PDB file of C-alpha atoms in Angstrom:
ATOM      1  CA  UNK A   1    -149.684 -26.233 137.480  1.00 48.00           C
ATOM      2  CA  UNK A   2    -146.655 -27.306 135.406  1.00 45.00           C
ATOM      3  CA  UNK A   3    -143.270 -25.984 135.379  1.00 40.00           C
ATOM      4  CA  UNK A   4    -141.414 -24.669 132.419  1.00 42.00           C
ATOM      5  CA  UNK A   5    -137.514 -25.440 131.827  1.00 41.00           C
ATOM      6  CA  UNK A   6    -135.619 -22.467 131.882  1.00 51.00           C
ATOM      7  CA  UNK A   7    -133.111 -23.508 128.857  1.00 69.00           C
ATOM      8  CA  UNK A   8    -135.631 -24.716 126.241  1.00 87.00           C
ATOM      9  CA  UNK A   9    -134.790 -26.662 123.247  1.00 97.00           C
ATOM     10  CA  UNK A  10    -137.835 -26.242 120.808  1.00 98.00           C
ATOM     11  CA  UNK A  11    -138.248 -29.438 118.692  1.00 98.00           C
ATOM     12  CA  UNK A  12    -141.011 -29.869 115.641  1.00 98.00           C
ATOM     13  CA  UNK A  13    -142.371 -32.937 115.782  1.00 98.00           C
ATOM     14  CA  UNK A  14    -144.671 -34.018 112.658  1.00 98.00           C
ATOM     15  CA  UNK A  15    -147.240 -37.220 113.315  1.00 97.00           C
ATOM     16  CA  UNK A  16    -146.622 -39.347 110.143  1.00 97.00           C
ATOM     17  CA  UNK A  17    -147.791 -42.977 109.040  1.00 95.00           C
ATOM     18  CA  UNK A  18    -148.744 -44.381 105.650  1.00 95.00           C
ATOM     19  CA  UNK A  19    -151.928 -46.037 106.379  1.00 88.00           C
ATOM     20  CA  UNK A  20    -155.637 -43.506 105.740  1.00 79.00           C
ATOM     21  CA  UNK A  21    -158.925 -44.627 105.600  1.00 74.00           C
ATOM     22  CA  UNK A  22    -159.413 -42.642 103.125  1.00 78.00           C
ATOM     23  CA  UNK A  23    -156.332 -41.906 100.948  1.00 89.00           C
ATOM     24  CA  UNK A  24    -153.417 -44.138 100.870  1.00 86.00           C
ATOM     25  CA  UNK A  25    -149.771 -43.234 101.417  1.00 93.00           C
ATOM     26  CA  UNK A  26    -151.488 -39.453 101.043  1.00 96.00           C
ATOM     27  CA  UNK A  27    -148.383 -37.757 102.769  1.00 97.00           C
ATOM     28  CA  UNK A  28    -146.285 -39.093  99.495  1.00 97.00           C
ATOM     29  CA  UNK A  29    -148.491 -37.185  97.637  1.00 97.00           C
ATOM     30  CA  UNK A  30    -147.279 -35.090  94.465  1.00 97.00           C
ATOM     31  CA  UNK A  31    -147.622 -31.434  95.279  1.00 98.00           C
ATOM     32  CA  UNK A  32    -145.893 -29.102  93.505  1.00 97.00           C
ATOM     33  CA  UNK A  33    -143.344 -31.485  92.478  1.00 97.00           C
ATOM     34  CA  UNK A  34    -142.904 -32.527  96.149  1.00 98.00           C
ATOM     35  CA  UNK A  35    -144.432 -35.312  98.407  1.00 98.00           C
ATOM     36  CA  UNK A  36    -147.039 -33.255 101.185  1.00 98.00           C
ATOM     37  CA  UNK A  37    -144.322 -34.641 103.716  1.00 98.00           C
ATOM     38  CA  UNK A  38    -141.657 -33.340 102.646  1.00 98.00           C
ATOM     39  CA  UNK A  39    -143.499 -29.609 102.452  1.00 98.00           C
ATOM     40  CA  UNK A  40    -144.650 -30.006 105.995  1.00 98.00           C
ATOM     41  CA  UNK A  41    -140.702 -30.232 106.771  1.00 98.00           C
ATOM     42  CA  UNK A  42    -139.866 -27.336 104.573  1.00 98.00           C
ATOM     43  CA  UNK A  43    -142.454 -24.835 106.097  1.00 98.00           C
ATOM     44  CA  UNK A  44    -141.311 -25.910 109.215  1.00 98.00           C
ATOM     45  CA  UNK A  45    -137.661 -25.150 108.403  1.00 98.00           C
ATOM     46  CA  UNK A  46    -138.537 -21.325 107.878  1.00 97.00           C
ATOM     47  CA  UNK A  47    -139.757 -21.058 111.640  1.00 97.00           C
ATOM     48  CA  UNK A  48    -137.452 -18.498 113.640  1.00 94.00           C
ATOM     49  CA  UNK A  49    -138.424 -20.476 116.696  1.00 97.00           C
ATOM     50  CA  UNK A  50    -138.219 -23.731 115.942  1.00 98.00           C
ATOM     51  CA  UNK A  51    -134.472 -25.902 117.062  1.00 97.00           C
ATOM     52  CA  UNK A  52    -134.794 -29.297 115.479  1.00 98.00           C
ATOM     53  CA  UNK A  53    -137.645 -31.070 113.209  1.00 98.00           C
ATOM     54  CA  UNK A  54    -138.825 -34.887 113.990  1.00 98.00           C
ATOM     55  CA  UNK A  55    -140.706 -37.296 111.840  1.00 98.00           C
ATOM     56  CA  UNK A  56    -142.495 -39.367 114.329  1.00 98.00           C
ATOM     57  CA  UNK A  57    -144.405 -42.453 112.274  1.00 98.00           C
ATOM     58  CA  UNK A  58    -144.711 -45.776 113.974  1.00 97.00           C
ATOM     59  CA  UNK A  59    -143.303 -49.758 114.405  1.00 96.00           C
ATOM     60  CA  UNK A  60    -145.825 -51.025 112.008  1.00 96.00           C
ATOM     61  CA  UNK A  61    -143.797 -52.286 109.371  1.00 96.00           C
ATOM     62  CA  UNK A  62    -146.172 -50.416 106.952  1.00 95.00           C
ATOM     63  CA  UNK A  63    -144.119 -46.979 108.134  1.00 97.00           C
ATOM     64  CA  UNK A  64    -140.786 -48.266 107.003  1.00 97.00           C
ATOM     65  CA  UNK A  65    -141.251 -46.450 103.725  1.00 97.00           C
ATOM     66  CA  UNK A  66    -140.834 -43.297 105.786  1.00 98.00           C
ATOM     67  CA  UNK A  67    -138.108 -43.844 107.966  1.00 98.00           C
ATOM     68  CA  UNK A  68    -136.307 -44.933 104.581  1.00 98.00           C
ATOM     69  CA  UNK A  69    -137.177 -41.424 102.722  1.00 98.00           C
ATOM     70  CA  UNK A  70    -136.326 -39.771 105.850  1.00 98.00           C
ATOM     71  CA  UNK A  71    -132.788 -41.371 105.828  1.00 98.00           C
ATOM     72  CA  UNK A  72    -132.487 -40.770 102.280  1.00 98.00           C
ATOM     73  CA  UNK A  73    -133.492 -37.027 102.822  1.00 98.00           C
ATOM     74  CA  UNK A  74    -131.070 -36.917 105.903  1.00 98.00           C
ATOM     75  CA  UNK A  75    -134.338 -35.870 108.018  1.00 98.00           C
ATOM     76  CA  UNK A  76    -134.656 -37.118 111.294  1.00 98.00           C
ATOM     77  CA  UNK A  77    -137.139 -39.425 112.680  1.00 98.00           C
ATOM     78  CA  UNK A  78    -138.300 -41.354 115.560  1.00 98.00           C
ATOM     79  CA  UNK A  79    -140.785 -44.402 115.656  1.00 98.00           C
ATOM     80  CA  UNK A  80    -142.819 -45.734 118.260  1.00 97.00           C
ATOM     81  CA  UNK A  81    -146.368 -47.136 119.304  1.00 96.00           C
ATOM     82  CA  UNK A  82    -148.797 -47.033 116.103  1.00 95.00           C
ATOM     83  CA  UNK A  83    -152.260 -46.608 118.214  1.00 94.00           C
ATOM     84  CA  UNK A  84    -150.539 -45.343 121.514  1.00 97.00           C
ATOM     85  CA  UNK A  85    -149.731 -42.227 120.075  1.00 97.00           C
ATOM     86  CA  UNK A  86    -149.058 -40.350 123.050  1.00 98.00           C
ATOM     87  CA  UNK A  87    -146.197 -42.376 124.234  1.00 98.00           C
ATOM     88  CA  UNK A  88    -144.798 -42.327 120.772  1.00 98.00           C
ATOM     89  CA  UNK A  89    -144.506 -38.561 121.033  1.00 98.00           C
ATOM     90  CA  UNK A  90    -143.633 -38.892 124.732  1.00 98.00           C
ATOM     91  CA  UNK A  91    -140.492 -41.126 123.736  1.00 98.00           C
ATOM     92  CA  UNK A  92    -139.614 -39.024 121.148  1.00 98.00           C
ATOM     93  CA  UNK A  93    -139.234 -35.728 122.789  1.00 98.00           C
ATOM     94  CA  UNK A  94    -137.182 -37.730 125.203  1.00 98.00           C
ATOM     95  CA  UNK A  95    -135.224 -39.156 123.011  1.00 98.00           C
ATOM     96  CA  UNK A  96    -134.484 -35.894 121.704  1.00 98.00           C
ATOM     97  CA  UNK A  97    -134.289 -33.947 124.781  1.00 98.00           C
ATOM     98  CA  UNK A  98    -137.386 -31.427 123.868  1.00 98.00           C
ATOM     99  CA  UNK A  99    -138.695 -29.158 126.014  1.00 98.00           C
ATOM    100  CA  UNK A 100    -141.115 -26.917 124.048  1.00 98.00           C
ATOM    101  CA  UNK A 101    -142.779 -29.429 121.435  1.00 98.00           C
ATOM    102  CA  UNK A 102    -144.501 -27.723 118.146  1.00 98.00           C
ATOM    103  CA  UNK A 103    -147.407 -30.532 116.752  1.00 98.00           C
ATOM    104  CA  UNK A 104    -148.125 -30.542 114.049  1.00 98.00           C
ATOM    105  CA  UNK A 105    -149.408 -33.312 111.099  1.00 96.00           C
ATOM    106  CA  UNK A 106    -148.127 -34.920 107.985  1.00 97.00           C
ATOM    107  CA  UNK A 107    -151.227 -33.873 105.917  1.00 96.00           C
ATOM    108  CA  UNK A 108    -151.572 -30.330 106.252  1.00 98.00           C
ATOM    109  CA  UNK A 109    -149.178 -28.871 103.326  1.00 98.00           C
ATOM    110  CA  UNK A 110    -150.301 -25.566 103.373  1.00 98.00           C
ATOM    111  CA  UNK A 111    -148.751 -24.451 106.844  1.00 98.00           C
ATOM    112  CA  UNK A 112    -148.456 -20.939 107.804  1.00 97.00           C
ATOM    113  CA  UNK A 113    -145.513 -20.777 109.299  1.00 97.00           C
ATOM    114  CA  UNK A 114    -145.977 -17.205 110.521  1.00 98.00           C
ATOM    115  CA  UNK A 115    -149.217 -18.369 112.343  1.00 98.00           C
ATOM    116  CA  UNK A 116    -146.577 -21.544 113.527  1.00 98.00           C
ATOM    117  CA  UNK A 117    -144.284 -19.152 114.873  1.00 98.00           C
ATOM    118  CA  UNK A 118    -147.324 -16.818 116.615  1.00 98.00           C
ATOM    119  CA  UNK A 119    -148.209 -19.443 118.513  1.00 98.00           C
ATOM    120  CA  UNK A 120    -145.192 -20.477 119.932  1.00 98.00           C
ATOM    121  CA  UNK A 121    -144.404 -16.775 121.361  1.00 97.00           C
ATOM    122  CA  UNK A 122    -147.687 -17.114 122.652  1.00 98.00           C
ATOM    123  CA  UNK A 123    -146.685 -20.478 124.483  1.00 98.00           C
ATOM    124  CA  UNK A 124    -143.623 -18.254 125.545  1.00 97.00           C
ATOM    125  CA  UNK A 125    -145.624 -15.959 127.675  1.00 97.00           C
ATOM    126  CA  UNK A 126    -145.392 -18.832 130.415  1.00 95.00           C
ATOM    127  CA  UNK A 127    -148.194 -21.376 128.945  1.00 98.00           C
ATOM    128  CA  UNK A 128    -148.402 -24.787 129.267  1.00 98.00           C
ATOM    129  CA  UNK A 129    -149.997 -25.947 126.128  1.00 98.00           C
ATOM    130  CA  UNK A 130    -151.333 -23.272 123.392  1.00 98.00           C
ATOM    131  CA  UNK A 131    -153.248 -24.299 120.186  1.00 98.00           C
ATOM    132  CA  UNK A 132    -155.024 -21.997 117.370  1.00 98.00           C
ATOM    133  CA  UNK A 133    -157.643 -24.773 117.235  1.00 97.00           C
ATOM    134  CA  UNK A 134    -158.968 -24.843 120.681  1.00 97.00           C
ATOM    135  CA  UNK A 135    -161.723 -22.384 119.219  1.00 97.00           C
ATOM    136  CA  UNK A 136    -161.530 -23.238 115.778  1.00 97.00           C
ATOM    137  CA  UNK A 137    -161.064 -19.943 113.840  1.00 98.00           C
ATOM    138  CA  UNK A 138    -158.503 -20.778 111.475  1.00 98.00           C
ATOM    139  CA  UNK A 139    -158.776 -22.371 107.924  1.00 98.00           C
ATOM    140  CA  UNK A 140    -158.851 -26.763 108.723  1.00 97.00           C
ATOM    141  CA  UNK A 141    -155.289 -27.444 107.820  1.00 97.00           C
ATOM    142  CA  UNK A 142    -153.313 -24.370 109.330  1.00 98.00           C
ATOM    143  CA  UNK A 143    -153.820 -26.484 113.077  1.00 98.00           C
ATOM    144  CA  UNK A 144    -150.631 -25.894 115.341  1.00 98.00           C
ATOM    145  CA  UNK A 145    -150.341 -26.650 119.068  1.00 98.00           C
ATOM    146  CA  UNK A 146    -147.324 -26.061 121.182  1.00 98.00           C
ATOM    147  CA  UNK A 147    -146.483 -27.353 124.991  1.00 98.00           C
ATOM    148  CA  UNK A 148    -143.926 -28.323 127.215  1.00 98.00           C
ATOM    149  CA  UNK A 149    -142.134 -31.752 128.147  1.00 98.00           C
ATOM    150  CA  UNK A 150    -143.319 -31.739 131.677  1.00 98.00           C
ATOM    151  CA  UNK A 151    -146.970 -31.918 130.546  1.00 98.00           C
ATOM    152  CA  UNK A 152    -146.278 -33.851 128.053  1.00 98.00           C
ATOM    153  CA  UNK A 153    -144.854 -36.446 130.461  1.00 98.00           C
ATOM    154  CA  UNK A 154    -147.858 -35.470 133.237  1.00 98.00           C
ATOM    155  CA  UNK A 155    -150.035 -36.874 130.100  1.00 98.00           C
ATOM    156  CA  UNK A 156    -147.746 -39.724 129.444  1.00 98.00           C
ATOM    157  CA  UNK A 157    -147.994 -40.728 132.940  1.00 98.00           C
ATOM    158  CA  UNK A 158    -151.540 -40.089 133.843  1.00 97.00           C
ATOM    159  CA  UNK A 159    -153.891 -41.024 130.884  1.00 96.00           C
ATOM    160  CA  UNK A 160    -156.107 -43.841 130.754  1.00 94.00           C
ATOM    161  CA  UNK A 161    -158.549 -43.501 128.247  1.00 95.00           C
ATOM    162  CA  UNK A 162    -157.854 -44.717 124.687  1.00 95.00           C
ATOM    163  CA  UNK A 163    -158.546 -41.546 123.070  1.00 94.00           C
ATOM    164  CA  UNK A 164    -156.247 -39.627 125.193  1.00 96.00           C
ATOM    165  CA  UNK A 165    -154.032 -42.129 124.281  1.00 96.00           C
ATOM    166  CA  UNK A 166    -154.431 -42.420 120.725  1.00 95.00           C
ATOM    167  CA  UNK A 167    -154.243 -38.127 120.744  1.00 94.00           C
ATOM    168  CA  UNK A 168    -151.730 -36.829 121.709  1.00 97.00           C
ATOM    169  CA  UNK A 169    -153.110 -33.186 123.475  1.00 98.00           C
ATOM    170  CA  UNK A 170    -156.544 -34.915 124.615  1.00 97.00           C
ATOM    171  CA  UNK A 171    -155.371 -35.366 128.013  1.00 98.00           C
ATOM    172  CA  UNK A 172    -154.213 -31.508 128.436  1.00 98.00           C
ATOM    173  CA  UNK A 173    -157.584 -30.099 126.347  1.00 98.00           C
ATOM    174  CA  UNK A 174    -159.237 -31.491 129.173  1.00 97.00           C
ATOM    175  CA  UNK A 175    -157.925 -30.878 132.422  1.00 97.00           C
ATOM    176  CA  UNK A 176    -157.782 -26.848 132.342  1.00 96.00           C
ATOM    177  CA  UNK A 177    -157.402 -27.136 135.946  1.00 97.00           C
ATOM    178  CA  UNK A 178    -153.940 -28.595 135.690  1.00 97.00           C
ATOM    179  CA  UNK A 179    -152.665 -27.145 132.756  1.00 98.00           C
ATOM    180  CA  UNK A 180    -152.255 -23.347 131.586  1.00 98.00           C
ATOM    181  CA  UNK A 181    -153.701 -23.265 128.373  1.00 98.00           C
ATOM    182  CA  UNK A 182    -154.632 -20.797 126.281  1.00 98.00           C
ATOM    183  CA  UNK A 183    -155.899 -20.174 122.437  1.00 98.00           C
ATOM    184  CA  UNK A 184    -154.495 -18.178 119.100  1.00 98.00           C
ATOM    185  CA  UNK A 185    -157.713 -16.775 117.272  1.00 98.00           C
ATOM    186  CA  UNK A 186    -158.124 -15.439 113.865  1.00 97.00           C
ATOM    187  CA  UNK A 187    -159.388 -11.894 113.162  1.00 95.00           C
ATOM    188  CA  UNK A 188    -162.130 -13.741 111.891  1.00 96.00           C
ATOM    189  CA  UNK A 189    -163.990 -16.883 111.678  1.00 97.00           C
ATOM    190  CA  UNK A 190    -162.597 -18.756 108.636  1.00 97.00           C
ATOM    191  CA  UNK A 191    -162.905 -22.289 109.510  1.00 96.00           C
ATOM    192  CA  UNK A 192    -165.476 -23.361 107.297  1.00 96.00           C
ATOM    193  CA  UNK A 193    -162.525 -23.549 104.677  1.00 97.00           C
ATOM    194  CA  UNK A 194    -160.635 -26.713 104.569  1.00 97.00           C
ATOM    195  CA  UNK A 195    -157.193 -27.438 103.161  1.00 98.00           C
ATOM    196  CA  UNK A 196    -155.718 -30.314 104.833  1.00 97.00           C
ATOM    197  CA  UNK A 197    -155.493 -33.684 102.770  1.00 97.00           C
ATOM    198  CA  UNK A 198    -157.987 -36.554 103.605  1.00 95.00           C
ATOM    199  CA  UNK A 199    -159.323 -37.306 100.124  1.00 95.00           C
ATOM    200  CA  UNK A 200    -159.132 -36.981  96.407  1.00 94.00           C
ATOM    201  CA  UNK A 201    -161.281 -34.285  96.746  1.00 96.00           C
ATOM    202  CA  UNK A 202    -159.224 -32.448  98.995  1.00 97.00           C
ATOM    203  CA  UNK A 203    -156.216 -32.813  96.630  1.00 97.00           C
ATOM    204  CA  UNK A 204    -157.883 -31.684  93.916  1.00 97.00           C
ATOM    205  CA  UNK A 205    -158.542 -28.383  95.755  1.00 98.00           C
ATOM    206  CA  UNK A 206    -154.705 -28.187  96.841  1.00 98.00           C
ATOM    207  CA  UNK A 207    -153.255 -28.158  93.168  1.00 98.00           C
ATOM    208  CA  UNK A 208    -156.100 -25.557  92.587  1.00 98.00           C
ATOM    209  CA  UNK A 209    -155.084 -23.414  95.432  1.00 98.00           C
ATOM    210  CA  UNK A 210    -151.031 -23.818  94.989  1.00 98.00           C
ATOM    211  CA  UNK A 211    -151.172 -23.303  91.052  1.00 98.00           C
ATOM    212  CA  UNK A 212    -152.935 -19.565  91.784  1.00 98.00           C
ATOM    213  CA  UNK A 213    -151.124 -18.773  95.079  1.00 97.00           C
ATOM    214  CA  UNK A 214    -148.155 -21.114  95.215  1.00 98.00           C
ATOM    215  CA  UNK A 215    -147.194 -23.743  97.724  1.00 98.00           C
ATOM    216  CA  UNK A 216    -145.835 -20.668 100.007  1.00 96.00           C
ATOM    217  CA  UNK A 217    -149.559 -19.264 100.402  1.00 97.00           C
ATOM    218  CA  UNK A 218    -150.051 -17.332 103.316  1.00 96.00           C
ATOM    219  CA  UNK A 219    -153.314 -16.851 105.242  1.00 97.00           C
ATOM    220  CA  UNK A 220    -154.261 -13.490 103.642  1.00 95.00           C
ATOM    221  CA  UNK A 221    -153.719 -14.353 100.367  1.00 96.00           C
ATOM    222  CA  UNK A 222    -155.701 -18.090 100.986  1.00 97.00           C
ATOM    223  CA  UNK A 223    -158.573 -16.182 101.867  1.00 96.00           C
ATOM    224  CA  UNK A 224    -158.803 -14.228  98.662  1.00 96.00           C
ATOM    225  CA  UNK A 225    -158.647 -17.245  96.744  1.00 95.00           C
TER     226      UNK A 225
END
């Protein structure tokens, strides 16, 4: 099993790029007068756990539009391999000296940051990697998952399929044997409702859900509407 650092830095690092199959440049989004990103980064900056936020898009030169909003927005951000996007989130979090990495994704503007926050403590009780999507309970679009820099680099090191490559967690997911995982589960089963951002349909629901419950919607009150 894995090792945890004794002084950890806890870093939030958000997977961003411009290219979707099926909505482009989706994460610039208007949503509530704000691009989806740039929620993601707010949420985020409520956390009571959380040290340091990361934008990690890639080389491609297609991403250059967000490493130039993130300057502009005085955010910082880290780019690396566009398909390899393991070592792009390896490099990162050693680039900025992570230890306890929070994953999350660019399109998911509805974040609950309490249910961010839960499962980091869980992570704390000596974890190695700890998701609330392992068994999917939660709403599609609340997805966090939290683990250390020394499994991150035993994943770095050690993968050699493409989609543990081109995922970042695959690797750990699937070797239970090497890594202590564990799972953050809802009171009840409520993923059958989806509010992430993958298409024009999704966005319409969004607006919907933000103009009854506002952007800062929390699980409880989601589940109402």
């Amino acid at each position: 099993m894995i090792s945890k650092s004794i002084n950890k830095k806890v870093g939030a690092i958000i997977q961003a790029r411009i290219d979707s199959s099926r909505m482009h440049r989706k994460i610039f989004t208007n949503l509530d007068g704000k691009p989806v990103l740039e929620h993601v980064i707010n949420k985020l900056k409520k956390s009571s756990c959380i040290d340091e936020i990361i934008v990690a898009t890639s080389n491609d030169f297609k991403d250059r539009e967000i490493i130039e909003w993130c300057k502009k927005k005085n955010i910082k951000y880290f780019k690396g391999e566009k398909e390899d996007v393991l070592s792009r989130f390896y490099h990162c979090a050693y680039r900025y000296k992570i230890d306890t990495i929070v994953r999350v994704t660019s399109d998911n503007p509805l974040l609950d940051i309490i249910i961010v926050d839960e499962v980091i403590k869980l992570f704390n009780k000596d974890f190695d990697y700890v998701a609330n999507n392992i068994k999917k309970t939660f709403p599609h679009g609340l997805d966090v998952e939290v683990f250390n820099f020394e499994s991150l680099k035993k994943s770095f090191t050690d993968a050699n399929i493409a989609s543990h490559r081109e995922h970042v967690t695959q690797y750990i997911r699937h070797n239970p044997k090497k890594f202590r995982i564990s799972n953050l589960e809802a009171k009840e089963n409520n993923h059958h409702i989806r509010v992430t951002l993958d298409t024009k349909e999704d966005y319409k629901l969004l607006n919907e859900v933000v103009k009854i419950g506002g952007i800062d919607i929390g699980l409880e009150q989601l589940l109402k509407i």
